[in-house]
Amino acid sequence: MRIEKTLSIIKPDIVKKNQIGEIINFLEKKGLKVVGMKMVHLTIQKAKRFYQEHQNRPFFEGMVKFMCSSPVVVMCLEGENAIKLNREIMGATNPHEAKEGTIRKIYGKNIEANAIHGSDSEEAAEQEINFFLKANYSINKIKN
Ligand code: CDP
Ligand code: MG
């Protein structure tokens, strides 16, 4: 078991429904610790950069527009096997295919408005945390 950090983004659908607190509560109850957090309203340019791996996919433009439709909450989460654990807690990309009890199943509306983002690998986690939170400055060390 190893302590990892991962990046999570509470997406505009949740922010618009006033459910930010519920999502944070959900993640904390599953054992993930919030060690960095900020609310940002992404520009189209920044959202395109963040999701550049998908730039040639048909859903890209619509997804980017959706991600910029309200502020989002960006968090660095820490815990044992945090990257995989967070992906499990989130559930499948399409809420209709996500397992019962996952965030996307409970809170997601469709494949675009699917509540939450989570890094999918160690490399992505490191890169995404730096993209938003510049690891050394915006991440706290919290002793239990
Ligand atoms: O977020 P996740 O890593 O589960 O999925 P992804 O394949 O990396 O896709 C990134 C995001 O693009 C998803 O979370 C969806 O919001 C969006 N997407 C979409 O709108 N339509 C698709 N057919 C696939 C993904
Ligand atoms: Mg992904």
mmCIF file of C-alpha atoms and ligand atoms in Angstrom:
data_model
loop_
_atom_site.group_PDB
_atom_site.id
_atom_site.type_symbol
_atom_site.label_atom_id
_atom_site.label_comp_id
_atom_site.label_asym_id
_atom_site.label_seq_id
_atom_site.Cartn_x
_atom_site.Cartn_y
_atom_site.Cartn_z
ATOM 1 C CA MET A 1 0.000 0.000 0.000
ATOM 2 C CA ARG A 2 1.328 3.423 -0.810
ATOM 3 C CA ILE A 3 0.175 6.938 -0.128
ATOM 4 C CA GLU A 4 -0.597 8.681 -3.404
ATOM 5 C CA LYS A 5 -1.997 12.002 -4.545
ATOM 6 C CA THR A 6 -4.523 12.406 -7.332
ATOM 7 C CA LEU A 7 -6.396 15.256 -8.977
ATOM 8 C CA SER A 8 -10.157 15.529 -8.732
ATOM 9 C CA ILE A 9 -12.439 18.099 -10.364
ATOM 10 C CA ILE A 10 -16.034 18.648 -9.306
ATOM 11 C CA LYS A 11 -17.650 19.461 -12.642
ATOM 12 C CA PRO A 12 -20.173 22.235 -13.515
ATOM 13 C CA ASP A 13 -23.274 20.006 -13.250
ATOM 14 C CA ILE A 14 -22.579 19.474 -9.542
ATOM 15 C CA VAL A 15 -21.599 23.098 -8.899
ATOM 16 C CA LYS A 16 -24.858 24.283 -10.516
ATOM 17 C CA LYS A 17 -26.924 21.860 -8.383
ATOM 18 C CA ASN A 18 -25.306 23.090 -5.102
ATOM 19 C CA GLN A 19 -23.857 19.637 -4.442
ATOM 20 C CA ILE A 20 -20.176 20.517 -3.977
ATOM 21 C CA GLY A 21 -20.383 19.700 -0.276
ATOM 22 C CA GLU A 22 -22.028 16.340 -0.880
ATOM 23 C CA ILE A 23 -19.267 15.266 -3.241
ATOM 24 C CA ILE A 24 -16.496 16.353 -0.879
ATOM 25 C CA ASN A 25 -18.264 14.558 1.968
ATOM 26 C CA PHE A 26 -18.567 11.413 -0.173
ATOM 27 C CA LEU A 27 -14.839 11.403 -0.988
ATOM 28 C CA GLU A 28 -13.792 12.112 2.611
ATOM 29 C CA LYS A 29 -16.019 9.346 3.971
ATOM 30 C CA LYS A 30 -14.282 6.892 1.625
ATOM 31 C CA GLY A 31 -10.950 7.821 3.178
ATOM 32 C CA LEU A 32 -9.571 10.347 0.720
ATOM 33 C CA LYS A 33 -8.095 13.472 2.304
ATOM 34 C CA VAL A 34 -8.410 16.874 0.654
ATOM 35 C CA VAL A 35 -4.885 18.336 0.740
ATOM 36 C CA GLY A 36 -5.304 21.067 -1.888
ATOM 37 C CA MET A 37 -8.369 22.820 -3.257
ATOM 38 C CA LYS A 38 -9.488 25.804 -5.304
ATOM 39 C CA MET A 39 -12.456 26.993 -7.306
ATOM 40 C CA VAL A 40 -11.683 28.084 -10.856
ATOM 41 C CA HIS A 41 -13.680 29.137 -13.885
ATOM 42 C CA LEU A 42 -11.785 27.540 -16.770
ATOM 43 C CA THR A 43 -11.238 29.423 -19.994
ATOM 44 C CA ILE A 44 -11.868 27.492 -23.214
ATOM 45 C CA GLN A 45 -8.129 27.632 -23.855
ATOM 46 C CA LYS A 46 -7.205 26.167 -20.467
ATOM 47 C CA ALA A 47 -9.871 23.449 -20.671
ATOM 48 C CA LYS A 48 -8.612 22.465 -24.140
ATOM 49 C CA ARG A 49 -5.075 22.225 -22.775
ATOM 50 C CA PHE A 50 -6.180 20.112 -19.827
ATOM 51 C CA TYR A 51 -8.085 17.667 -22.058
ATOM 52 C CA GLN A 52 -5.681 17.773 -25.022
ATOM 53 C CA GLU A 53 -5.397 13.958 -25.183
ATOM 54 C CA HIS A 54 -9.015 14.004 -26.425
ATOM 55 C CA GLN A 55 -8.610 16.819 -28.954
ATOM 56 C CA ASN A 56 -9.491 14.677 -31.970
ATOM 57 C CA ARG A 57 -12.510 12.973 -30.416
ATOM 58 C CA PRO A 58 -15.982 13.984 -31.604
ATOM 59 C CA PHE A 59 -17.118 14.987 -28.106
ATOM 60 C CA PHE A 60 -14.161 17.331 -27.495
ATOM 61 C CA GLU A 61 -15.671 20.733 -28.324
ATOM 62 C CA GLY A 62 -18.922 20.068 -26.461
ATOM 63 C CA MET A 63 -17.129 18.679 -23.423
ATOM 64 C CA VAL A 64 -14.779 21.674 -23.260
ATOM 65 C CA LYS A 65 -17.729 24.071 -23.493
ATOM 66 C CA PHE A 66 -19.487 22.168 -20.708
ATOM 67 C CA MET A 67 -16.392 22.315 -18.476
ATOM 68 C CA CYS A 68 -16.393 26.107 -18.910
ATOM 69 C CA SER A 69 -20.117 26.565 -18.268
ATOM 70 C CA SER A 70 -19.579 27.403 -14.587
ATOM 71 C CA PRO A 71 -16.721 27.386 -12.078
ATOM 72 C CA VAL A 72 -15.374 23.980 -11.047
ATOM 73 C CA VAL A 73 -13.744 22.800 -7.830
ATOM 74 C CA VAL A 74 -10.254 21.409 -8.273
ATOM 75 C CA MET A 75 -8.890 19.228 -5.470
ATOM 76 C CA CYS A 76 -5.782 17.265 -4.693
ATOM 77 C CA LEU A 77 -6.806 14.113 -2.838
ATOM 78 C CA GLU A 78 -4.424 11.978 -0.829
ATOM 79 C CA GLY A 79 -4.682 8.454 0.502
ATOM 80 C CA GLU A 80 -3.602 4.829 0.172
ATOM 81 C CA ASN A 81 -3.739 3.939 -3.527
ATOM 82 C CA ALA A 82 -5.588 7.216 -4.009
ATOM 83 C CA ILE A 83 -5.462 7.172 -7.813
ATOM 84 C CA LYS A 84 -7.195 3.805 -8.259
ATOM 85 C CA LEU A 85 -9.409 4.250 -5.211
ATOM 86 C CA ASN A 86 -10.678 7.591 -6.530
ATOM 87 C CA ARG A 87 -11.455 6.066 -9.944
ATOM 88 C CA GLU A 88 -13.403 3.282 -8.210
ATOM 89 C CA ILE A 89 -15.352 5.740 -6.082
ATOM 90 C CA MET A 90 -16.127 7.823 -9.202
ATOM 91 C CA GLY A 91 -17.416 4.923 -11.331
ATOM 92 C CA ALA A 92 -17.472 4.497 -15.114
ATOM 93 C CA THR A 93 -17.308 7.516 -17.436
ATOM 94 C CA ASN A 94 -20.918 6.980 -18.525
ATOM 95 C CA PRO A 95 -23.168 7.292 -15.442
ATOM 96 C CA HIS A 96 -25.605 4.839 -17.039
ATOM 97 C CA GLU A 97 -22.845 2.194 -16.980
ATOM 98 C CA ALA A 98 -21.420 3.104 -13.571
ATOM 99 C CA LYS A 99 -21.770 0.689 -10.654
ATOM 100 C CA GLU A 100 -24.346 1.306 -7.939
ATOM 101 C CA GLY A 101 -22.972 3.431 -5.112
ATOM 102 C CA THR A 102 -20.449 5.315 -7.255
ATOM 103 C CA ILE A 103 -20.455 9.104 -7.574
ATOM 104 C CA ARG A 104 -21.231 9.064 -11.269
ATOM 105 C CA LYS A 105 -24.106 6.609 -10.787
ATOM 106 C CA ILE A 106 -25.615 8.676 -7.983
ATOM 107 C CA TYR A 107 -24.896 12.208 -9.201
ATOM 108 C CA GLY A 108 -24.098 11.993 -12.932
ATOM 109 C CA LYS A 109 -26.683 12.858 -15.573
ATOM 110 C CA ASN A 110 -25.056 11.683 -18.794
ATOM 111 C CA ILE A 111 -21.610 10.973 -20.259
ATOM 112 C CA GLU A 112 -20.845 14.698 -20.510
ATOM 113 C CA ALA A 113 -22.408 15.888 -17.250
ATOM 114 C CA ASN A 114 -20.810 13.096 -15.248
ATOM 115 C CA ALA A 115 -20.116 14.958 -12.012
ATOM 116 C CA ILE A 116 -16.410 14.465 -11.510
ATOM 117 C CA HIS A 117 -12.966 14.092 -13.046
ATOM 118 C CA GLY A 118 -10.178 11.942 -11.629
ATOM 119 C CA SER A 119 -6.613 11.285 -12.784
ATOM 120 C CA ASP A 120 -6.294 7.861 -14.392
ATOM 121 C CA SER A 121 -2.597 7.058 -13.805
ATOM 122 C CA GLU A 122 0.408 8.100 -11.738
ATOM 123 C CA GLU A 123 1.773 10.151 -14.625
ATOM 124 C CA ALA A 124 -1.568 11.879 -15.189
ATOM 125 C CA ALA A 125 -1.941 12.600 -11.465
ATOM 126 C CA GLU A 126 1.434 14.282 -11.249
ATOM 127 C CA GLN A 127 0.900 16.275 -14.410
ATOM 128 C CA GLU A 128 -2.678 17.309 -13.541
ATOM 129 C CA ILE A 129 -1.797 18.334 -9.960
ATOM 130 C CA ASN A 130 0.967 20.526 -11.349
ATOM 131 C CA PHE A 131 -1.355 21.900 -14.022
ATOM 132 C CA PHE A 132 -3.760 23.264 -11.406
ATOM 133 C CA LEU A 133 -2.088 23.344 -8.022
ATOM 134 C CA LYS A 134 1.675 23.645 -8.526
ATOM 135 C CA ALA A 135 2.297 20.852 -6.002
ATOM 136 C CA ASN A 136 4.761 22.557 -3.698
ATOM 137 C CA TYR A 137 2.730 25.673 -3.070
ATOM 138 C CA SER A 138 -0.909 24.604 -2.902
ATOM 139 C CA ILE A 139 -0.770 21.223 -1.232
ATOM 140 C CA ASN A 140 -0.787 20.872 2.501
ATOM 141 C CA LYS A 141 0.872 18.349 4.749
ATOM 142 C CA ILE A 142 -1.740 17.306 7.282
ATOM 143 C CA LYS A 143 -0.806 15.164 10.280
ATOM 144 C CA ASN A 144 -3.583 13.082 11.802
HETATM 145 O O1 CDP B 1 -13.355 11.156 -17.212
HETATM 146 P P1 CDP B 1 -12.873 9.797 -17.668
HETATM 147 O O2 CDP B 1 -11.381 9.599 -17.477
HETATM 148 O O3 CDP B 1 -13.687 8.682 -17.064
HETATM 149 O O4 CDP B 1 -13.184 9.705 -19.232
HETATM 150 P P2 CDP B 1 -12.316 10.153 -20.500
HETATM 151 O O5 CDP B 1 -12.437 9.067 -21.521
HETATM 152 O O6 CDP B 1 -10.943 10.573 -20.096
HETATM 153 O O7 CDP B 1 -13.122 11.411 -21.062
HETATM 154 C C1 CDP B 1 -12.989 12.683 -20.478
HETATM 155 C C2 CDP B 1 -14.356 13.295 -20.335
HETATM 156 O O8 CDP B 1 -14.897 13.531 -21.632
HETATM 157 C C3 CDP B 1 -15.402 12.416 -19.649
HETATM 158 O O9 CDP B 1 -15.366 12.473 -18.245
HETATM 159 C C4 CDP B 1 -16.695 12.948 -20.214
HETATM 160 O O10 CDP B 1 -17.163 14.058 -19.461
HETATM 161 C C5 CDP B 1 -16.311 13.424 -21.607
HETATM 162 N N1 CDP B 1 -16.773 12.469 -22.613
HETATM 163 C C6 CDP B 1 -17.889 12.801 -23.376
HETATM 164 O O11 CDP B 1 -18.482 13.870 -23.192
HETATM 165 N N2 CDP B 1 -18.345 11.904 -24.334
HETATM 166 C C7 CDP B 1 -17.718 10.745 -24.546
HETATM 167 N N3 CDP B 1 -18.184 9.905 -25.483
HETATM 168 C C8 CDP B 1 -16.588 10.400 -23.778
HETATM 169 C C9 CDP B 1 -16.133 11.285 -22.813
HETATM 170 MG MG MG B 2 -9.755 10.502 -18.388
#
